[in-house]
Amino acid sequence: MGLLVELGVDFVSGIAGSRHAVGTLFGVWATALDHEALDDTVKGRAIVKAIAGEFFEVLDGLGCDVGPEGNSHIAVSGGDHGDFVGGGFSAHNGPQSRARGGVVKREWDKAEPGSFSLFFIFIFLADGKVPLEERIKRKDKEKEERFNMSDSSYDLIVIGAGPGGYVCAFRAAQLGLKVALVDKRAALGGTCLNIGCIPSKALLHSSEHFAFVRDHAADHGIDVAAPKIDIAKLMAKKDAVVTKLTGGVAQLAKARKIKVITGEAKFSEAKTVKVGEDSYTAKHIVIATGSAPVELPFMPFDGETIVSSDHAIGFESVPDKLVVVGGGAIGLELGSVWARLGSDVTVVEFLPQIAGASDKDIVRNFTRILKGQGLTIEVGAKVTGVQPATEATAGSPASAGSTGSTRVVLTAERGDDKLSFPADKVLVSVGRRPF
């Protein structure tokens, strides 16, 4: 089947390039190799569509409009100056076709099972008045003129260049829309690539190497001196990973002729946004601004002692004592990173277990792994506040072992028990909110 399709594509291309092709009728049929698969109507449609896709690329190159109509039609309409009169495809023994205004449409949604044993494409070519090369040039010129319209007018503006925004922009550009992508960061990729998933995974990877050399290399007969961590180089490695990926997104945007605008977008009208002093209009605007860390009202972020994940991926030194408020994915990832690098990490979780939405068997094994890395897990504990460290609080039973670097003491309660946890940094990771 694949060979017949390939030969058919070549033949159609050859006919299209000839100016003397008059009234040519070309039919390609392929007998199904797997008749059982085609006995299922749904499978049959999938196979027919897959084969037809290769021919549609050729038809599109002829300057013809090829596209779906509804959920069950494929229409192929004439190209420039009527040189391509019509075409279509259907399953053998399927429903009848109908022609109207140079368009042939075939329907397969009403076909009976087993009707997809043969596949046809019909090409009707009239006198080629315009050479193929000229049609392609004309089509490219029209597209270029459209994209060279006012730099302030677009079909679509996407606000937010994270995984939701840039994927939306890329797809719209692929479908032929003139697109602008706005983000407050110069580096595309949003939170995920810049200060979220990617840098966090990079730190997990690097810290895993460090922990292996320190704790397990000798078990493999690898005798090395006690390893030391260079935080500056660790962060440089993480930043290099981020730069490579965000740069890749920027190149993909450039290749798709997407206008990238750096700055914060504000709506001035229903279909107009203002970025700095410049205004941009679009037929459609997509808001894909992502999320931001949730801040506890009694523990506002200060970026130094009370921090969010945005800060915790870029500490300049390993904290002596790190308390993580929240036992979700973000808190556990970063808690694991800093525990591997030598920090005394305590996770305080309000729910009866960490990773609250996960299966209990998974949580039990996960907890054992984290404890093996040196983390202390405190569940069922409600955080009540934070206060500066004093000699009195530092000397309390729950604060034993505190060092001179202790800046604050996190207070919590579990039932009638009052708890306190000394820390030089408190990472609050209790969720994220829409930005």
Coordinates of C-alpha atoms in Angstrom, one line a residue:
M1 CA 0.0 0.0 0.0
G2 CA 2.8 2.4 0.9
L3 CA 4.5 1.8 -2.5
L4 CA 1.3 2.6 -4.4
V5 CA 0.8 5.7 -2.5
E6 CA 4.4 6.9 -3.1
L7 CA 4.1 6.2 -6.8
G8 CA 0.7 8.0 -6.9
V9 CA 2.2 11.1 -5.3
D10 CA 5.0 11.2 -7.9
F11 CA 2.5 10.7 -10.7
V12 CA 0.3 13.5 -9.5
S13 CA 3.3 15.8 -9.2
G14 CA 4.3 15.0 -12.7
I15 CA 0.9 15.7 -14.1
A16 CA 0.6 19.0 -12.2
G17 CA 3.8 20.2 -13.7
S18 CA 2.6 19.7 -17.2
R19 CA 0.8 22.5 -19.1
H20 CA -0.6 20.0 -21.6
A21 CA -2.6 17.9 -19.1
V22 CA -6.1 18.3 -20.5
G23 CA -9.0 16.4 -18.9
T24 CA -6.8 13.9 -17.2
L25 CA -8.4 11.5 -14.8
F26 CA -6.1 9.9 -12.3
G27 CA -7.3 7.2 -9.9
V28 CA -5.2 5.4 -7.3
W29 CA -6.4 2.4 -5.5
A30 CA -4.8 0.3 -2.8
T31 CA -6.2 -3.0 -1.7
A32 CA -6.1 -3.3 2.1
L33 CA -3.4 -5.7 3.3
D34 CA -5.4 -6.2 6.5
H35 CA -9.0 -6.8 5.7
E36 CA -9.9 -7.5 9.3
A37 CA -8.7 -4.1 10.4
L38 CA -10.9 -2.5 7.7
D39 CA -13.9 -4.4 8.8
D40 CA -14.0 -1.9 11.7
T41 CA -15.4 1.3 10.3
V42 CA -13.3 3.5 12.8
K43 CA -10.1 1.7 11.9
G44 CA -10.9 2.0 8.2
R45 CA -11.4 5.7 8.4
A46 CA -8.1 6.1 10.2
I47 CA -6.2 4.2 7.5
V48 CA -8.0 6.2 4.7
K49 CA -7.2 9.5 6.4
A50 CA -3.5 8.5 6.9
I51 CA -3.0 7.7 3.2
A52 CA -4.9 10.7 2.0
G53 CA -2.6 13.0 4.1
E54 CA 0.3 12.3 1.7
F55 CA -1.7 13.4 -1.3
F56 CA -3.0 16.5 0.4
E57 CA 0.5 17.8 0.6
V58 CA 0.8 17.6 -3.1
L59 CA -2.6 19.2 -3.6
D60 CA -1.7 22.1 -1.3
G61 CA 1.4 22.6 -3.4
L62 CA -0.8 23.1 -6.5
G63 CA -2.4 26.1 -4.9
C64 CA -5.6 24.2 -3.9
D65 CA -7.5 24.6 -0.7
V66 CA -7.6 21.3 1.1
G67 CA -9.3 21.1 4.4
P68 CA -12.0 19.5 6.6
E69 CA -15.6 20.5 6.5
G70 CA -17.3 19.5 9.8
N71 CA -16.3 16.1 11.2
S72 CA -16.9 13.9 8.3
H73 CA -16.0 15.7 5.1
I74 CA -12.8 16.5 3.1
A75 CA -13.1 19.1 0.4
V76 CA -10.6 19.9 -2.3
S77 CA -11.3 23.1 -4.3
G78 CA -9.8 24.5 -7.4
G79 CA -6.5 26.4 -7.7
D80 CA -5.6 29.5 -9.6
H81 CA -7.5 30.3 -12.8
G82 CA -9.4 27.1 -12.7
D83 CA -6.5 24.9 -13.7
F84 CA -7.4 22.5 -11.0
V85 CA -11.1 21.7 -11.4
G86 CA -11.7 19.4 -8.4
G87 CA -10.9 16.3 -6.5
G88 CA -11.8 14.2 -3.6
F89 CA -11.4 10.8 -2.0
S90 CA -13.6 8.1 -0.5
A91 CA -13.8 4.5 0.4
H92 CA -14.8 2.0 -2.3
N93 CA -18.5 1.1 -2.0
G94 CA -18.9 4.1 0.3
P95 CA -21.6 6.8 0.0
Q96 CA -22.0 8.7 -3.2
S97 CA -20.1 11.8 -3.9
R98 CA -21.6 15.1 -5.0
A99 CA -20.0 17.9 -7.1
R100 CA -20.8 21.5 -6.7
G101 CA -18.9 24.6 -8.0
G102 CA -15.7 22.7 -8.8
V103 CA -15.6 21.0 -5.4
V104 CA -16.0 17.3 -4.9
K105 CA -16.9 16.0 -1.5
R106 CA -17.0 12.5 -0.2
E107 CA -18.7 11.4 3.0
W108 CA -17.7 8.3 5.0
D109 CA -19.5 8.8 8.3
K110 CA -22.4 6.8 7.0
A111 CA -20.4 4.0 5.5
E112 CA -21.1 0.4 6.5
P113 CA -18.4 -1.7 8.2
G114 CA -16.2 -3.4 5.6
S115 CA -16.7 -0.7 3.0
F116 CA -13.1 0.5 3.2
S117 CA -11.5 -2.2 1.1
L118 CA -10.5 0.2 -1.7
F119 CA -9.2 3.8 -1.6
F120 CA -9.5 6.3 -4.5
I121 CA -8.2 9.8 -5.2
F122 CA -9.5 11.5 -8.3
I123 CA -7.6 14.4 -9.9
F124 CA -9.3 16.4 -12.7
L125 CA -6.9 18.7 -14.5
A126 CA -7.9 21.2 -17.1
D127 CA -5.6 23.2 -19.3
G128 CA -2.7 24.4 -17.2
K129 CA -2.8 28.2 -17.8
V130 CA -0.4 29.0 -15.0
P131 CA 2.9 27.0 -14.5
L132 CA 3.3 25.3 -11.1
E133 CA 6.4 27.4 -10.3
E134 CA 4.4 30.6 -10.8
R135 CA 1.5 29.4 -8.6
I136 CA 3.9 28.6 -5.8
K137 CA 5.6 32.0 -6.1
R138 CA 2.3 33.8 -6.1
K139 CA 1.1 31.9 -3.0
D140 CA 4.4 32.6 -1.1
K141 CA 4.2 36.3 -2.1
E142 CA 0.6 36.6 -0.8
K143 CA 1.6 35.0 2.5
E144 CA 4.6 37.3 2.8
E145 CA 2.5 40.4 2.1
R146 CA 0.1 39.3 4.8
F147 CA 2.8 38.9 7.4
N148 CA 4.3 42.2 6.5
M149 CA 1.1 44.0 7.5
S150 CA 1.3 46.6 10.3
D151 CA 3.6 45.3 13.1
S152 CA 0.8 46.2 15.5
S153 CA -1.9 44.2 14.0
Y154 CA -2.2 40.4 14.3
D155 CA -4.6 37.5 13.9
L156 CA -3.7 36.2 17.4
I157 CA -1.8 37.6 20.4
V158 CA -0.8 35.2 23.1
I159 CA 0.0 36.7 26.5
G160 CA 2.4 34.4 28.4
A161 CA 5.2 32.4 26.8
G162 CA 5.1 29.3 29.1
P163 CA 4.3 25.8 27.9
G164 CA 0.6 26.7 27.5
G165 CA 1.3 30.0 25.7
Y166 CA 4.1 29.2 23.3
V167 CA 2.6 25.9 22.2
C168 CA -0.6 27.7 21.4
A169 CA 1.3 30.4 19.5
F170 CA 3.3 27.7 17.5
R171 CA 0.2 25.8 16.5
A172 CA -1.6 29.0 15.4
A173 CA 1.4 30.0 13.3
Q174 CA 1.5 26.5 11.7
L175 CA -2.1 27.0 10.7
G176 CA -1.2 30.2 8.9
L177 CA -2.1 32.9 11.5
K178 CA 0.0 36.0 12.1
V179 CA 0.9 35.6 15.8
A180 CA 2.5 37.8 18.5
L181 CA 3.8 36.2 21.7
V182 CA 4.1 38.5 24.8
D183 CA 6.0 37.7 28.0
K184 CA 7.5 39.8 30.8
R185 CA 10.7 37.7 30.6
A186 CA 13.2 38.1 27.8
A187 CA 13.7 34.3 27.9
L188 CA 10.7 32.3 26.7
G189 CA 9.4 29.3 28.5
G190 CA 7.6 30.8 31.5
T191 CA 7.9 29.5 35.0
C192 CA 8.5 25.9 33.9
L193 CA 11.7 26.5 31.9
N194 CA 13.0 29.5 33.8
I195 CA 12.4 29.0 37.5
G196 CA 10.3 25.8 37.8
C197 CA 10.3 22.3 36.5
I198 CA 13.5 22.5 34.4
P199 CA 15.9 24.1 36.9
S200 CA 14.5 21.9 39.7
K201 CA 15.1 18.8 37.7
A202 CA 18.6 20.0 36.8
L203 CA 19.4 20.5 40.5
L204 CA 18.0 17.0 41.3
H205 CA 20.2 15.5 38.7
S206 CA 23.4 17.3 39.9
S207 CA 22.7 16.6 43.6
E208 CA 22.1 12.9 42.8
H209 CA 25.7 12.8 41.4
F210 CA 27.0 14.4 44.5
A211 CA 25.2 12.1 46.8
F212 CA 26.3 9.0 44.9
V213 CA 30.0 10.0 45.1
R214 CA 29.7 10.8 48.8
D215 CA 27.6 7.8 49.9
H216 CA 27.9 5.0 47.4
A217 CA 31.0 5.3 45.3
A218 CA 33.1 3.3 47.8
D219 CA 30.5 0.4 47.5
H220 CA 31.5 0.1 43.8
G221 CA 35.3 0.2 44.5
I222 CA 35.6 3.9 43.7
D223 CA 37.9 5.4 46.2
V224 CA 37.7 9.2 46.2
A225 CA 38.4 11.9 48.8
A226 CA 35.4 13.4 50.5
P227 CA 33.6 15.4 47.8
K228 CA 32.9 19.1 48.2
I229 CA 30.1 21.1 46.6
D230 CA 30.8 24.2 44.6
I231 CA 27.4 26.0 44.7
A232 CA 28.4 28.6 42.1
K233 CA 29.4 25.9 39.5
L234 CA 26.2 23.9 40.4
M235 CA 24.1 26.9 39.7
A236 CA 26.0 27.7 36.5
K237 CA 25.3 24.2 35.3
K238 CA 21.6 24.6 36.1
D239 CA 21.5 28.0 34.3
A240 CA 23.2 26.5 31.2
V241 CA 20.5 23.9 31.0
V242 CA 17.8 26.6 31.3
T243 CA 19.5 28.8 28.7
K244 CA 19.7 26.0 26.2
L245 CA 16.1 25.1 26.4
T246 CA 14.7 28.7 26.5
G247 CA 17.0 29.5 23.5
G248 CA 15.5 26.5 21.7
V249 CA 12.0 27.9 22.2
A250 CA 13.1 31.3 20.9
Q251 CA 14.5 29.7 17.7
L252 CA 11.3 27.8 17.2
A253 CA 9.3 31.0 17.5
K254 CA 11.6 32.8 15.0
A255 CA 11.3 29.9 12.5
R256 CA 7.5 30.3 12.6
K257 CA 7.7 34.0 12.1
I258 CA 6.1 34.7 15.5
K259 CA 6.7 38.3 16.8
V260 CA 8.1 38.1 20.3
I261 CA 7.3 41.1 22.5
T262 CA 9.0 41.5 25.9
G263 CA 7.1 43.3 28.6
E264 CA 3.9 43.2 30.7
A265 CA 0.7 43.3 28.6
K266 CA -2.3 45.3 29.7
F267 CA -5.7 45.4 28.0
S268 CA -6.6 48.9 26.9
E269 CA -9.6 47.7 24.8
A270 CA -11.3 44.4 24.2
K271 CA -9.0 43.5 21.3
T272 CA -6.0 45.8 22.1
V273 CA -3.2 45.2 24.5
K274 CA -0.5 47.7 25.6
V275 CA 3.1 46.7 26.2
G276 CA 5.1 49.6 27.5
E277 CA 4.2 52.5 25.3
D278 CA 3.2 50.4 22.3
S279 CA -0.3 49.1 21.5
Y280 CA -1.1 45.9 19.6
T281 CA -4.5 44.7 18.2
A282 CA -5.6 41.2 17.3
K283 CA -8.7 39.4 16.2
H284 CA -8.2 37.0 19.1
I285 CA -6.2 37.2 22.3
V286 CA -5.2 34.2 24.5
I287 CA -4.4 34.7 28.1
A288 CA -1.8 32.1 29.2
T289 CA -0.1 33.8 32.2
G290 CA 0.3 30.7 34.3
S291 CA 0.6 30.7 38.1
A292 CA 2.5 32.1 41.0
P293 CA 3.5 30.6 44.5
V294 CA 0.8 30.9 47.2
E295 CA 1.9 33.2 50.0
L296 CA 0.7 32.5 53.6
P297 CA -0.8 35.7 55.0
F298 CA 1.2 35.4 58.3
M299 CA 4.4 34.5 56.5
P300 CA 5.0 36.9 53.6
F301 CA 7.9 36.1 51.3
D302 CA 11.0 38.2 51.9
G303 CA 13.3 36.4 49.5
E304 CA 15.9 35.8 52.2
T305 CA 14.5 33.8 55.1
I306 CA 10.9 33.2 54.1
V307 CA 11.2 32.0 50.5
S308 CA 9.2 30.5 47.6
S309 CA 10.4 27.9 45.1
D310 CA 11.5 30.9 42.9
H311 CA 14.2 31.6 45.4
A312 CA 15.0 28.1 46.5
I313 CA 16.3 27.1 43.1
G314 CA 19.0 29.7 43.4
F315 CA 20.4 29.7 47.0
E316 CA 24.0 31.0 47.1
S317 CA 24.9 28.6 49.9
V318 CA 23.6 25.4 51.4
P319 CA 21.3 26.2 54.3
D320 CA 22.2 24.7 57.7
K321 CA 18.6 24.1 58.5
L322 CA 15.8 24.3 55.9
V323 CA 12.2 23.9 56.9
V324 CA 9.8 23.1 54.1
V325 CA 6.1 24.1 54.7
G326 CA 4.1 21.8 52.4
G327 CA 4.7 18.2 51.4
G328 CA 3.7 18.4 47.8
A329 CA 5.8 17.9 44.7
I330 CA 7.6 21.2 44.7
G331 CA 8.5 21.2 48.4
L332 CA 9.7 17.5 48.3
E333 CA 11.8 18.0 45.1
L334 CA 13.7 21.0 46.5
G335 CA 13.9 19.5 50.0
S336 CA 15.5 16.5 48.5
V337 CA 18.0 18.6 46.5
W338 CA 19.2 20.6 49.6
A339 CA 19.2 17.5 51.9
R340 CA 21.5 15.7 49.4
L341 CA 23.8 18.7 49.4
G342 CA 24.1 18.7 53.2
S343 CA 21.2 20.7 54.6
D344 CA 19.2 19.5 57.7
V345 CA 15.7 19.5 56.1
T346 CA 12.4 19.2 57.9
V347 CA 9.1 18.9 55.9
V348 CA 6.0 20.1 57.8
E349 CA 2.8 18.9 56.2
F350 CA -0.8 19.7 57.4
L351 CA -2.3 16.5 55.9
P352 CA -1.9 13.0 57.4
Q353 CA 0.6 12.2 54.7
I354 CA 3.0 13.8 52.2
A355 CA 2.1 13.8 48.5
G356 CA -1.5 13.9 49.7
A357 CA -3.2 12.8 46.4
S358 CA -1.0 9.8 46.0
D359 CA -1.7 6.1 46.8
K360 CA -0.9 5.2 50.4
D361 CA 1.5 2.4 49.4
I362 CA 3.4 4.8 47.1
V363 CA 3.6 7.4 49.9
R364 CA 4.9 4.9 52.4
N365 CA 7.7 3.8 50.2
F366 CA 8.4 7.4 49.1
T367 CA 8.6 8.5 52.7
R368 CA 11.1 5.8 53.5
I369 CA 13.3 7.0 50.5
L370 CA 13.2 10.6 51.7
K371 CA 14.0 9.7 55.2
G372 CA 16.9 7.7 53.9
Q373 CA 18.2 10.9 52.2
G374 CA 18.1 12.6 55.6
L375 CA 14.8 14.4 55.5
T376 CA 12.6 14.7 58.6
I377 CA 8.9 14.3 57.8
E378 CA 6.3 15.9 60.1
V379 CA 2.7 15.2 59.1
G380 CA -0.6 16.3 60.6
A381 CA 1.1 19.5 61.8
K382 CA -0.6 22.9 61.3
V383 CA 1.8 25.8 60.9
T384 CA 0.8 28.7 63.1
G385 CA 3.5 31.3 62.5
V386 CA 7.2 32.2 62.5
Q387 CA 9.2 34.3 64.9
P388 CA 12.7 35.5 65.2
A389 CA 15.1 33.0 66.9
T390 CA 15.9 33.8 70.5
E391 CA 17.9 32.0 73.2
A392 CA 14.7 30.8 74.8
T393 CA 13.2 29.3 71.7
A394 CA 16.5 27.9 70.5
G395 CA 16.8 26.1 73.8
S396 CA 13.4 24.5 73.7
P397 CA 13.3 20.6 73.2
A398 CA 12.1 20.9 69.6
S399 CA 14.9 23.3 68.8
A400 CA 17.8 21.2 70.1
G401 CA 20.8 21.2 67.8
S402 CA 20.2 24.7 66.4
T403 CA 23.2 26.6 65.2
G404 CA 24.3 30.2 65.2
S405 CA 22.9 30.6 61.7
T406 CA 19.3 30.0 62.9
R407 CA 17.3 33.0 62.0
V408 CA 13.7 32.1 62.8
V409 CA 11.6 29.4 64.5
L410 CA 8.6 28.0 62.7
T411 CA 5.7 27.3 65.1
A412 CA 3.1 24.6 64.6
E413 CA 0.6 22.5 66.5
R414 CA -0.5 18.9 66.3
G415 CA -3.5 18.4 68.4
D416 CA -2.6 19.7 71.8
D417 CA 1.1 19.5 71.1
K418 CA 3.0 22.7 70.4
L419 CA 5.9 22.3 67.9
S420 CA 8.7 24.6 66.9
F421 CA 11.3 24.1 64.2
P422 CA 14.4 26.3 64.0
A423 CA 15.6 27.3 60.6
D424 CA 17.8 29.7 58.7
K425 CA 15.5 29.4 55.7
V426 CA 11.8 28.5 55.5
L427 CA 10.5 27.3 52.1
V428 CA 6.8 27.8 51.7
S429 CA 5.4 25.5 49.1
V430 CA 1.7 25.1 49.8
G431 CA 0.5 25.4 46.2
R432 CA 0.2 27.9 43.3
R433 CA -2.4 30.4 42.3
P434 CA -3.4 31.8 38.9
F435 CA -1.2 34.7 38.0

